[in-house]
Amino acid sequence: MKRAPIVLTSDFGLADEYVGVLKGVILSINPDASLVDLTHEIPPQDIRRAATLISRNHAYFPIGSIQLCIVDPGVGSRRRLLVVSACNQFFIGPDNGIFSAILKTEEAATVHELTTRDWFLDEISTTFHGRDIMAPAAARLSLGAPINEAGLPVPRASCVILPETLPIIGESKLVGEIESIDRFGNLITNINKAHLETFCGENNIILRIKTMAVPFHRTSYRDLPDEKPAAIVNSSKLVEISVKNGNAAELLG
């Protein structure tokens, strides 16, 4: 029977050997493992960006998937490593806020500290716990090992939760911020479709970024004007500012 995949998310990039070695460790333990790369281009040490991408995208993977999430600026410190069961999936990563949204919203989540030495490689470095501890743990889970063998349970409330930055909704103004910039130069905000509907319903609005007024379109990229900034709700139901056939980040600075 084909098992659900191990989904890899990291800030390792692809220029070095780190991602390949992670996969090598997993396949050495489970040669039949299915591996999927969500992304390895998270900005270095950007825990908040990793948390956002994991919470936004895990639902698109099959039941039983194992989300291996390594953005770990505290590697080698006393920070805990976690195995979380939530949303019919498993999540493995450091206790640094990377699973904030999941732990905050999923009351049925169970959390174990990853401490079982038999699950690790024989030699543990101080700088690459992704290779030596977390990747082997993902492989064990992919073989069907139960989560309680990973280590003792810990209270969900004891885990690190990053503070959330929400838009401010007033009577005549909705104020948000740019949360990230994708490789196309699109400016992705923290204003989602529900915030927008609460604020203005179906009424027309104008977004203002710096000194520029940007029209909002309730259509698709196809219908946007060429080479001019425009706002739209993207596939993650977030308001983004984009430039068709251009780069909004470069144009708007």
mmCIF file of N, CA, C and O in Angstrom, residues 68-70 78-84 91-95 99 111-121 124 129-141 145-154:
data_model
loop_
_atom_site.group_PDB
_atom_site.id
_atom_site.type_symbol
_atom_site.label_atom_id
_atom_site.label_comp_id
_atom_site.label_asym_id
_atom_site.label_seq_id
_atom_site.Cartn_x
_atom_site.Cartn_y
_atom_site.Cartn_z
ATOM 1 N N LEU A 68 7.660 17.717 7.238
ATOM 2 C CA LEU A 68 8.969 17.886 7.861
ATOM 3 C C LEU A 68 9.419 19.325 7.616
ATOM 4 O O LEU A 68 9.705 19.703 6.475
ATOM 5 N N CYS A 69 9.457 20.126 8.671
ATOM 6 C CA CYS A 69 9.615 21.572 8.548
ATOM 7 C C CYS A 69 10.870 22.013 9.287
ATOM 8 O O CYS A 69 10.899 22.006 10.523
ATOM 9 N N ILE A 70 11.899 22.415 8.530
ATOM 10 C CA ILE A 70 13.187 22.729 9.148
ATOM 11 C C ILE A 70 13.588 24.160 8.821
ATOM 12 O O ILE A 70 14.192 24.449 7.790
ATOM 13 N N ARG A 78 18.917 24.469 23.568
ATOM 14 C CA ARG A 78 18.044 23.617 24.366
ATOM 15 C C ARG A 78 16.591 23.639 23.867
ATOM 16 O O ARG A 78 15.714 23.087 24.522
ATOM 17 N N ARG A 79 16.340 24.268 22.725
ATOM 18 C CA ARG A 79 14.980 24.266 22.194
ATOM 19 C C ARG A 79 14.544 22.835 21.912
ATOM 20 O O ARG A 79 15.330 21.967 21.572
ATOM 21 N N ARG A 80 13.251 22.587 22.074
ATOM 22 C CA ARG A 80 12.726 21.243 21.865
ATOM 23 C C ARG A 80 12.491 20.967 20.381
ATOM 24 O O ARG A 80 12.334 21.891 19.580
ATOM 25 N N LEU A 81 12.450 19.707 20.045
ATOM 26 C CA LEU A 81 11.970 19.253 18.744
ATOM 27 C C LEU A 81 10.629 18.564 18.969
ATOM 28 O O LEU A 81 10.469 17.810 19.931
ATOM 29 N N LEU A 82 9.676 18.839 18.084
ATOM 30 C CA LEU A 82 8.311 18.379 18.285
ATOM 31 C C LEU A 82 7.852 17.446 17.172
ATOM 32 O O LEU A 82 8.273 17.573 16.020
ATOM 33 N N VAL A 83 6.973 16.528 17.552
ATOM 34 C CA VAL A 83 6.158 15.779 16.591
ATOM 35 C C VAL A 83 4.712 16.071 16.955
ATOM 36 O O VAL A 83 4.285 15.806 18.082
ATOM 37 N N VAL A 84 3.977 16.650 16.025
ATOM 38 C CA VAL A 84 2.598 17.076 16.265
ATOM 39 C C VAL A 84 1.665 16.251 15.387
ATOM 40 O O VAL A 84 1.928 16.056 14.197
ATOM 41 N N PHE A 91 3.409 16.642 11.899
ATOM 42 C CA PHE A 91 4.288 17.783 11.682
ATOM 43 C C PHE A 91 5.522 17.594 12.562
ATOM 44 O O PHE A 91 5.408 17.378 13.769
ATOM 45 N N ILE A 92 6.694 17.672 11.948
ATOM 46 C CA ILE A 92 7.954 17.515 12.679
ATOM 47 C C ILE A 92 8.770 18.777 12.493
ATOM 48 O O ILE A 92 8.978 19.243 11.365
ATOM 49 N N GLY A 93 9.256 19.346 13.601
ATOM 50 C CA GLY A 93 10.064 20.554 13.496
ATOM 51 C C GLY A 93 10.422 21.090 14.866
ATOM 52 O O GLY A 93 10.011 20.541 15.896
ATOM 53 N N PRO A 94 11.192 22.167 14.908
ATOM 54 C CA PRO A 94 11.598 22.756 16.181
ATOM 55 C C PRO A 94 10.448 23.492 16.856
ATOM 56 O O PRO A 94 9.521 23.975 16.191
ATOM 57 N N ASP A 95 10.517 23.576 18.161
ATOM 58 C CA ASP A 95 9.522 24.312 18.937
ATOM 59 C C ASP A 95 9.935 25.783 18.983
ATOM 60 O O ASP A 95 10.368 26.299 20.015
ATOM 61 N N PHE A 99 4.931 26.016 14.063
ATOM 62 C CA PHE A 99 3.599 25.406 13.976
ATOM 63 C C PHE A 99 2.552 26.256 14.703
ATOM 64 O O PHE A 99 1.530 25.738 15.164
ATOM 65 N N VAL A 111 0.838 16.643 20.962
ATOM 66 C CA VAL A 111 2.236 17.034 20.762
ATOM 67 C C VAL A 111 3.138 16.120 21.586
ATOM 68 O O VAL A 111 2.873 15.873 22.766
ATOM 69 N N HIS A 112 4.187 15.635 20.948
ATOM 70 C CA HIS A 112 5.203 14.846 21.639
ATOM 71 C C HIS A 112 6.558 15.503 21.413
ATOM 72 O O HIS A 112 6.841 16.001 20.314
ATOM 73 N N GLU A 113 7.391 15.503 22.434
ATOM 74 C CA GLU A 113 8.766 15.953 22.247
ATOM 75 C C GLU A 113 9.567 14.823 21.632
ATOM 76 O O GLU A 113 9.484 13.670 22.082
ATOM 77 N N LEU A 114 10.326 15.137 20.614
ATOM 78 C CA LEU A 114 11.107 14.127 19.900
ATOM 79 C C LEU A 114 12.394 13.859 20.667
ATOM 80 O O LEU A 114 13.358 14.636 20.584
ATOM 81 N N THR A 115 12.408 12.765 21.439
ATOM 82 C CA THR A 115 13.556 12.468 22.308
ATOM 83 C C THR A 115 14.043 11.024 22.205
ATOM 84 O O THR A 115 15.086 10.700 22.781
ATOM 85 N N THR A 116 13.340 10.165 21.496
ATOM 86 C CA THR A 116 13.705 8.743 21.458
ATOM 87 C C THR A 116 14.992 8.539 20.670
ATOM 88 O O THR A 116 15.016 8.682 19.438
ATOM 89 N N ARG A 117 16.052 8.197 21.366
ATOM 90 C CA ARG A 117 17.388 8.117 20.744
ATOM 91 C C ARG A 117 17.453 7.080 19.628
ATOM 92 O O ARG A 117 18.188 7.266 18.648
ATOM 93 N N ASP A 118 16.663 6.008 19.744
ATOM 94 C CA ASP A 118 16.673 4.965 18.719
ATOM 95 C C ASP A 118 16.152 5.464 17.378
ATOM 96 O O ASP A 118 16.380 4.820 16.348
ATOM 97 N N TRP A 119 15.457 6.590 17.383
ATOM 98 C CA TRP A 119 14.933 7.144 16.133
ATOM 99 C C TRP A 119 15.961 8.000 15.400
ATOM 100 O O TRP A 119 15.732 8.401 14.269
ATOM 101 N N PHE A 120 17.093 8.307 16.030
ATOM 102 C CA PHE A 120 18.070 9.239 15.457
ATOM 103 C C PHE A 120 19.179 8.482 14.737
ATOM 104 O O PHE A 120 19.323 7.263 14.860
ATOM 105 N N LEU A 121 19.989 9.222 13.987
ATOM 106 C CA LEU A 121 21.224 8.631 13.462
ATOM 107 C C LEU A 121 22.191 8.367 14.614
ATOM 108 O O LEU A 121 22.066 8.930 15.701
ATOM 109 N N ILE A 124 25.197 12.497 16.201
ATOM 110 C CA ILE A 124 24.366 13.700 16.162
ATOM 111 C C ILE A 124 25.279 14.917 16.138
ATOM 112 O O ILE A 124 26.061 15.140 17.063
ATOM 113 N N HIS A 129 20.509 19.113 12.950
ATOM 114 C CA HIS A 129 19.517 18.216 13.529
ATOM 115 C C HIS A 129 18.469 17.795 12.501
ATOM 116 O O HIS A 129 17.809 16.775 12.685
ATOM 117 N N GLY A 130 18.314 18.580 11.434
ATOM 118 C CA GLY A 130 17.414 18.163 10.366
ATOM 119 C C GLY A 130 17.834 16.828 9.780
ATOM 120 O O GLY A 130 16.995 15.949 9.544
ATOM 121 N N ARG A 131 19.111 16.670 9.553
ATOM 122 C CA ARG A 131 19.648 15.422 9.000
ATOM 123 C C ARG A 131 19.673 14.300 10.026
ATOM 124 O O ARG A 131 19.293 13.153 9.735
ATOM 125 N N ASP A 132 20.133 14.616 11.239
ATOM 126 C CA ASP A 132 20.468 13.586 12.224
ATOM 127 C C ASP A 132 19.301 13.168 13.106
ATOM 128 O O ASP A 132 19.317 12.074 13.673
ATOM 129 N N ILE A 133 18.285 14.031 13.262
ATOM 130 C CA ILE A 133 17.174 13.728 14.170
ATOM 131 C C ILE A 133 15.823 13.788 13.449
ATOM 132 O O ILE A 133 15.048 12.829 13.476
ATOM 133 N N MET A 134 15.542 14.924 12.793
ATOM 134 C CA MET A 134 14.196 15.115 12.249
ATOM 135 C C MET A 134 13.920 14.259 11.015
ATOM 136 O O MET A 134 12.826 13.694 10.873
ATOM 137 N N ALA A 135 14.872 14.168 10.097
ATOM 138 C CA ALA A 135 14.654 13.332 8.904
ATOM 139 C C ALA A 135 14.480 11.856 9.264
ATOM 140 O O ALA A 135 13.556 11.201 8.753
ATOM 141 N N PRO A 136 15.313 11.297 10.154
ATOM 142 C CA PRO A 136 15.068 9.909 10.563
ATOM 143 C C PRO A 136 13.710 9.722 11.222
ATOM 144 O O PRO A 136 13.051 8.694 11.011
ATOM 145 N N ALA A 137 13.273 10.704 12.011
ATOM 146 C CA ALA A 137 11.964 10.592 12.657
ATOM 147 C C ALA A 137 10.851 10.572 11.614
ATOM 148 O O ALA A 137 9.884 9.805 11.726
ATOM 149 N N ALA A 138 10.976 11.416 10.587
ATOM 150 C CA ALA A 138 9.985 11.413 9.516
ATOM 151 C C ALA A 138 9.935 10.056 8.829
ATOM 152 O O ALA A 138 8.851 9.544 8.506
ATOM 153 N N ALA A 139 11.090 9.479 8.605
ATOM 154 C CA ALA A 139 11.139 8.164 7.961
ATOM 155 C C ALA A 139 10.474 7.104 8.827
ATOM 156 O O ALA A 139 9.755 6.234 8.318
ATOM 157 N N ARG A 140 10.692 7.156 10.161
ATOM 158 C CA ARG A 140 10.055 6.179 11.068
ATOM 159 C C ARG A 140 8.535 6.302 11.007
ATOM 160 O O ARG A 140 7.823 5.305 10.942
ATOM 161 N N LEU A 141 8.052 7.539 11.037
ATOM 162 C CA LEU A 141 6.606 7.725 10.946
ATOM 163 C C LEU A 141 6.060 7.223 9.622
ATOM 164 O O LEU A 141 4.968 6.663 9.556
ATOM 165 N N ALA A 145 5.370 3.878 12.357
ATOM 166 C CA ALA A 145 5.637 3.940 13.793
ATOM 167 C C ALA A 145 4.644 4.891 14.458
ATOM 168 O O ALA A 145 4.352 5.960 13.921
ATOM 169 N N PRO A 146 4.119 4.537 15.624
ATOM 170 C CA PRO A 146 3.156 5.420 16.292
ATOM 171 C C PRO A 146 3.847 6.636 16.906
ATOM 172 O O PRO A 146 5.011 6.565 17.316
ATOM 173 N N ILE A 147 3.115 7.736 16.970
ATOM 174 C CA ILE A 147 3.694 8.991 17.443
ATOM 175 C C ILE A 147 4.162 8.895 18.889
ATOM 176 O O ILE A 147 5.128 9.553 19.289
ATOM 177 N N ASN A 148 3.514 8.058 19.700
ATOM 178 C CA ASN A 148 3.901 7.985 21.112
ATOM 179 C C ASN A 148 5.290 7.384 21.306
ATOM 180 O O ASN A 148 5.898 7.539 22.374
ATOM 181 N N GLU A 149 5.821 6.725 20.268
ATOM 182 C CA GLU A 149 7.185 6.199 20.370
ATOM 183 C C GLU A 149 8.234 7.284 20.142
ATOM 184 O O GLU A 149 9.421 7.073 20.412
ATOM 185 N N ALA A 150 7.819 8.449 19.661
ATOM 186 C CA ALA A 150 8.771 9.536 19.405
ATOM 187 C C ALA A 150 9.308 10.136 20.695
ATOM 188 O O ALA A 150 10.431 10.652 20.735
ATOM 189 N N GLY A 151 8.512 10.101 21.747
ATOM 190 C CA GLY A 151 8.896 10.697 23.023
ATOM 191 C C GLY A 151 7.658 10.993 23.837
ATOM 192 O O GLY A 151 6.536 10.717 23.422
ATOM 193 N N LEU A 152 7.845 11.584 24.993
ATOM 194 C CA LEU A 152 6.733 11.843 25.904
ATOM 195 C C LEU A 152 5.846 12.972 25.383
ATOM 196 O O LEU A 152 6.327 13.903 24.731
ATOM 197 N N PRO A 153 4.550 12.900 25.696
ATOM 198 C CA PRO A 153 3.662 13.996 25.305
ATOM 199 C C PRO A 153 3.968 15.263 26.094
ATOM 200 O O PRO A 153 4.429 15.199 27.241
ATOM 201 N N VAL A 154 3.722 16.405 25.469
ATOM 202 C CA VAL A 154 3.903 17.696 26.138
ATOM 203 C C VAL A 154 2.630 18.510 25.942
ATOM 204 O O VAL A 154 1.917 18.333 24.954
#
